[in-house]
Short mmCIF file of C-alpha atoms in Angstrom, two decimals:
data_model
loop_
_atom_site.label_atom_id
_atom_site.label_comp_id
_atom_site.label_asym_id
_atom_site.label_seq_id
_atom_site.Cartn_x
_atom_site.Cartn_y
_atom_site.Cartn_z
CA MET G 368 85.97 -202.66 119.66
CA ALA G 369 84.22 -203.55 122.93
CA TYR G 370 81.00 -204.18 121.00
CA ALA G 371 82.77 -206.47 118.50
CA ILE G 372 84.44 -208.44 121.33
CA PHE G 373 81.09 -208.93 123.02
CA LYS G 374 79.07 -209.60 119.86
CA PHE G 375 81.40 -212.12 118.31
CA ARG G 376 82.67 -213.84 121.46
CA LYS G 377 83.72 -217.47 121.19
CA SER G 378 81.39 -218.60 123.94
CA LYS G 379 78.46 -217.67 121.73
CA GLY G 380 79.80 -219.81 118.92
CA ALA G 381 81.13 -217.10 116.62
CA VAL G 382 83.33 -218.40 113.80
CA ALA G 383 86.09 -216.23 112.31
CA ALA G 384 85.74 -215.31 108.64
CA THR G 385 88.35 -216.81 106.34
CA PHE G 386 88.16 -214.44 103.31
CA SER G 387 91.45 -212.88 102.17
CA HIS G 388 90.13 -209.88 100.23
CA ASN G 389 87.07 -208.22 98.74
CA THR G 390 87.63 -206.59 95.37
CA LYS G 391 84.39 -204.60 95.46
CA ALA G 392 85.13 -203.12 98.89
CA GLU G 393 88.70 -202.23 97.91
CA VAL G 394 87.53 -200.45 94.76
CA ILE G 395 84.94 -198.48 96.74
CA TRP G 396 87.28 -197.31 99.50
CA THR G 397 89.94 -196.37 96.96
CA VAL G 398 87.92 -194.66 94.23
CA ILE G 399 85.58 -192.63 96.44
CA PRO G 400 88.38 -190.90 98.44
CA VAL G 401 90.24 -190.14 95.18
CA ILE G 402 87.12 -188.50 93.74
CA ILE G 403 86.64 -186.46 96.93
CA LEU G 404 90.27 -185.27 96.82
CA ILE G 405 89.97 -184.26 93.15
CA VAL G 406 86.77 -182.30 93.85
CA MET G 407 88.53 -180.46 96.71
CA ALA G 408 91.83 -179.91 94.89
CA TRP G 409 90.38 -178.54 91.65
CA PRO G 410 89.01 -175.21 92.99
CA ALA G 411 91.81 -174.93 95.55
CA THR G 412 94.47 -175.17 92.84
CA ALA G 413 92.63 -172.66 90.66
CA ASN G 414 92.51 -170.18 93.55
CA LEU G 415 96.20 -170.69 94.35
CA ILE G 416 97.08 -169.89 90.74
CA LYS G 417 94.94 -166.74 90.88
CA MET G 418 96.65 -165.65 94.11
CA TYR G 419 99.99 -165.37 92.32
CA ASP G 420 98.70 -164.05 88.99
CA THR G 421 99.64 -160.35 88.95
CA ARG G 422 98.80 -159.85 85.28
CA ASP G 423 96.18 -157.35 84.12
CA ALA G 424 96.68 -155.13 87.17
CA ASP G 425 95.16 -151.64 87.09
CA MET G 426 98.10 -150.07 88.92
CA THR G 427 101.48 -151.02 90.40
CA VAL G 428 103.01 -149.99 93.72
CA LYS G 429 106.67 -150.65 94.50
CA VAL G 430 107.37 -151.32 98.18
CA THR G 431 110.95 -151.03 99.47
CA GLY G 432 111.89 -151.92 103.02
CA TYR G 433 114.50 -149.94 104.96
CA GLN G 434 115.71 -150.00 108.54
CA TRP G 435 113.18 -148.92 109.79
CA MET G 436 110.59 -147.55 107.40
CA TRP G 437 108.85 -148.29 104.11
CA LYS G 438 109.15 -146.50 100.79
CA TYR G 439 106.21 -146.49 98.37
CA GLU G 440 106.39 -145.68 94.67
CA TYR G 441 103.30 -145.45 92.48
CA LEU G 442 104.92 -146.59 89.25
CA GLY G 443 104.04 -144.47 86.24
CA GLU G 444 102.51 -141.72 88.40
CA ASN G 445 105.65 -139.90 89.61
CA VAL G 446 104.55 -140.23 93.25
CA THR G 447 107.05 -141.46 95.85
CA PHE G 448 107.16 -141.11 99.64
CA THR G 449 108.37 -142.85 102.79
CA SER G 450 106.19 -144.13 105.63
CA ARG G 451 107.47 -144.52 109.17
CA LEU G 452 106.22 -144.69 112.75
CA ASP G 453 104.12 -141.64 113.64
CA ARG G 454 105.70 -139.00 115.87
CA GLU G 455 103.24 -139.45 118.73
CA SER G 456 103.98 -143.18 119.08
CA ASP G 457 107.70 -142.48 118.81
CA ARG G 458 107.48 -139.78 121.48
CA VAL G 459 105.55 -142.04 123.86
CA ARG G 460 107.86 -145.03 123.45
CA GLN G 461 110.96 -142.93 124.16
CA SER G 462 109.43 -141.05 127.10
CA GLY G 463 108.70 -144.13 129.20
CA ILE G 464 104.97 -143.33 129.43
CA VAL G 465 102.79 -146.42 129.70
CA PRO G 466 100.23 -146.06 126.88
CA THR G 467 96.61 -147.12 127.24
CA ARG G 468 93.98 -148.00 124.67
CA GLU G 469 92.09 -144.82 125.56
CA SER G 470 95.05 -142.44 125.34
CA HIS G 471 96.80 -144.06 122.37
CA PRO G 472 94.37 -146.35 120.49
CA HIS G 473 96.84 -147.03 117.68
CA TYR G 474 100.09 -147.02 119.62
CA LEU G 475 102.92 -148.36 117.39
CA LEU G 476 100.35 -149.06 114.66
CA ASP G 477 100.14 -145.64 113.00
CA VAL G 478 102.38 -143.91 110.46
CA ASP G 479 103.11 -140.43 109.18
CA ASN G 480 102.17 -141.27 105.57
CA ARG G 481 99.57 -143.90 104.74
CA LEU G 482 99.56 -146.02 101.61
CA VAL G 483 96.37 -144.89 99.87
CA LEU G 484 94.70 -147.30 97.43
CA PRO G 485 91.42 -147.26 95.48
CA VAL G 486 88.73 -149.86 96.15
CA ASP G 487 87.62 -152.37 93.51
CA THR G 488 90.99 -152.05 91.77
CA LYS G 489 93.56 -154.77 91.13
CA VAL G 490 96.76 -153.41 92.64
CA ARG G 491 100.05 -155.15 91.87
CA PHE G 492 102.84 -154.94 94.44
CA VAL G 493 106.52 -155.36 93.65
CA ILE G 494 108.33 -155.79 96.95
CA THR G 495 112.05 -155.56 97.70
CA SER G 496 114.47 -154.25 100.32
CA ASP G 497 117.42 -151.89 100.38
CA ASP G 498 119.31 -153.37 103.33
CA VAL G 499 118.15 -156.52 105.20
CA ILE G 500 115.21 -158.90 104.85
CA HIS G 501 111.86 -157.43 105.85
CA ALA G 502 108.31 -158.73 105.33
CA TRP G 503 105.34 -156.61 104.26
CA TRP G 504 102.27 -157.93 106.04
CA VAL G 505 98.73 -156.59 106.30
CA PRO G 506 96.56 -159.45 107.63
CA ALA G 507 93.32 -158.10 106.15
CA LEU G 508 94.79 -158.33 102.64
CA GLY G 509 95.26 -162.07 103.05
CA TRP G 510 98.96 -162.47 102.30
CA LYS G 511 102.49 -161.74 103.56
CA GLN G 512 105.45 -161.20 101.25
CA ASP G 513 109.15 -161.07 102.08
CA ALA G 514 111.16 -158.01 101.06
CA ILE G 515 114.60 -159.34 100.11
CA PRO G 516 117.59 -157.21 99.00
CA GLY G 517 118.37 -157.69 95.31
CA PHE G 518 115.20 -159.71 94.72
CA ILE G 519 111.69 -158.76 93.60
CA ASN G 520 108.62 -160.50 95.02
CA GLU G 521 105.17 -159.88 93.60
CA ALA G 522 101.67 -159.95 95.03
CA TRP G 523 98.33 -158.31 94.36
CA THR G 524 95.18 -157.27 96.12
CA SER G 525 91.75 -155.84 95.37
CA ILE G 526 90.14 -154.15 98.36
CA GLU G 527 86.36 -154.25 98.38
CA GLN G 528 85.52 -152.03 101.37
CA PRO G 529 86.83 -148.51 102.10
CA GLY G 530 88.62 -148.29 105.42
CA VAL G 531 91.95 -148.40 107.21
CA TYR G 532 93.92 -151.65 107.30
CA ARG G 533 96.94 -152.02 109.57
CA GLY G 534 99.93 -154.33 109.52
CA GLN G 535 103.58 -154.61 110.50
CA CYS G 536 106.95 -155.84 109.35
CA ALA G 537 106.86 -159.60 109.92
CA GLU G 538 110.57 -160.44 109.64
CA LEU G 539 113.07 -159.69 112.40
CA CYS G 540 115.18 -156.93 110.84
CA GLY G 541 117.07 -155.24 113.67
CA LYS G 542 116.60 -153.34 116.92
CA ASP G 543 113.64 -151.27 115.67
CA HIS G 544 111.86 -154.13 113.93
CA GLY G 545 108.82 -153.60 116.16
CA PHE G 546 108.49 -149.99 115.03
CA MET G 547 107.76 -150.52 111.32
CA PRO G 548 103.97 -150.37 111.11
CA ILE G 549 102.04 -150.44 107.84
CA VAL G 550 98.80 -148.53 107.29
CA VAL G 551 96.75 -148.94 104.12
CA GLU G 552 93.85 -146.56 103.56
CA ALA G 553 91.30 -147.69 100.98
CA VAL G 554 89.20 -144.93 99.42
CA SER G 555 86.83 -144.56 96.49
CA LYS G 556 88.27 -144.22 93.02
CA GLU G 557 87.33 -140.54 92.82
CA GLU G 558 88.94 -139.77 96.17
CA PHE G 559 92.05 -141.64 95.09
CA LYS G 560 92.33 -139.59 91.89
CA GLN G 561 92.12 -136.38 93.90
CA TRP G 562 94.69 -137.60 96.43
CA LEU G 563 97.07 -138.70 93.68
CA ALA G 564 96.78 -135.33 91.91
CA GLN G 565 97.67 -133.54 95.16
CA ARG G 566 100.68 -135.79 95.68
CA LYS G 567 102.15 -135.25 92.25
CA PRO G 568 104.90 -132.60 92.05
CA ALA G 569 103.94 -129.30 90.43
CA PRO G 570 104.98 -129.08 86.77
CA ALA G 571 108.12 -127.06 86.12
CA ALA G 572 107.67 -123.58 84.62
CA PRO G 573 108.35 -123.47 80.87
CA ALA G 574 111.79 -122.17 79.98
CA THR G 575 111.96 -118.67 78.41
CA PRO G 576 113.17 -118.97 74.82
CA ALA G 577 116.48 -117.22 74.10
CA ALA G 578 116.47 -114.16 71.78
CA PRO G 579 117.56 -115.02 68.24
CA ALA G 580 121.13 -113.99 67.40
CA GLU G 581 121.67 -111.24 64.81
CA PRO G 582 123.16 -112.38 61.51
CA ALA G 583 126.86 -111.71 61.08
CA ALA G 584 127.88 -108.77 58.83
CA PRO G 585 129.43 -109.62 55.43
CA ALA G 586 133.23 -109.61 55.26
CA GLY G 587 134.74 -106.12 54.57
CA GLU G 588 131.75 -104.16 55.88
CA ALA G 589 131.43 -102.49 59.26
CA PRO G 590 128.46 -103.67 61.27
CA ALA G 591 125.49 -101.31 61.19
CA ALA G 592 125.04 -99.15 64.30
CA PRO G 593 121.88 -99.63 66.32
CA ALA G 594 119.03 -97.22 65.64
CA ALA G 595 119.31 -95.63 69.06
CA ALA G 596 122.99 -94.89 68.56
CA GLU G 597 122.34 -93.27 65.15
CA ALA G 598 119.70 -91.01 66.63
CA GLY G 599 122.08 -89.83 69.33
CA SER G 600 124.96 -89.05 66.91
CA ALA G 601 123.03 -86.59 64.70
CA PRO G 602 123.08 -83.58 67.11
CA ALA G 603 126.79 -84.07 67.75
CA THR G 604 127.57 -83.78 64.00
CA ALA G 605 125.53 -80.59 63.69
CA ALA G 606 127.35 -78.97 66.62
CA SER G 607 130.77 -79.62 65.13
CA GLY G 608 129.76 -78.00 61.86
CA ALA G 609 128.75 -74.82 63.61
#
């Protein structure tokens, strides 16, 4: 602005332009931004659609929030368990000890049972709650999903690198909201198969088949005595005859 004031000052004889519009300029500054926005929006919209597309998943995990723990169900695999704050963190927080990074590197961020998932696998999550609103959030997975009572939210992930990924409940849910950590452990597909097999309940022993019932005797006839009873009655008959 200072340059324009100096360059086109009246004392130098500058004359103001009298044009009212310029069709060519208006077309340029309208069309070019529209093209730029379309180029940016096209891949962004495609990625947003993919983010919410849970179809064609390789496996499904149901996540249920409780005050104050998580329940995980591997649907179709008969594997279910709860995950809550680990005992060491719980002991420290109730004892009044001031934890340090050296003594407790994962204070309030560790659990008793980790959610184990295979790498390079599309995992579908169905997320709900049994009491109040929670939120299942692991930052490294790239999304956060509310767990709402009576409502199912869906999300999916595919973890590329084995490792441990930590998160927390991200919705204020009561006095122990800060003690609902989430730990996801990503392992190879072979390790996951072994872990899943160990988690499955042992098959029930097959039931012993019942002995077949003896056919009923015809009407008017006494039932035949067992062979053992007949063998025992023969000496008694001989003794009475003597």
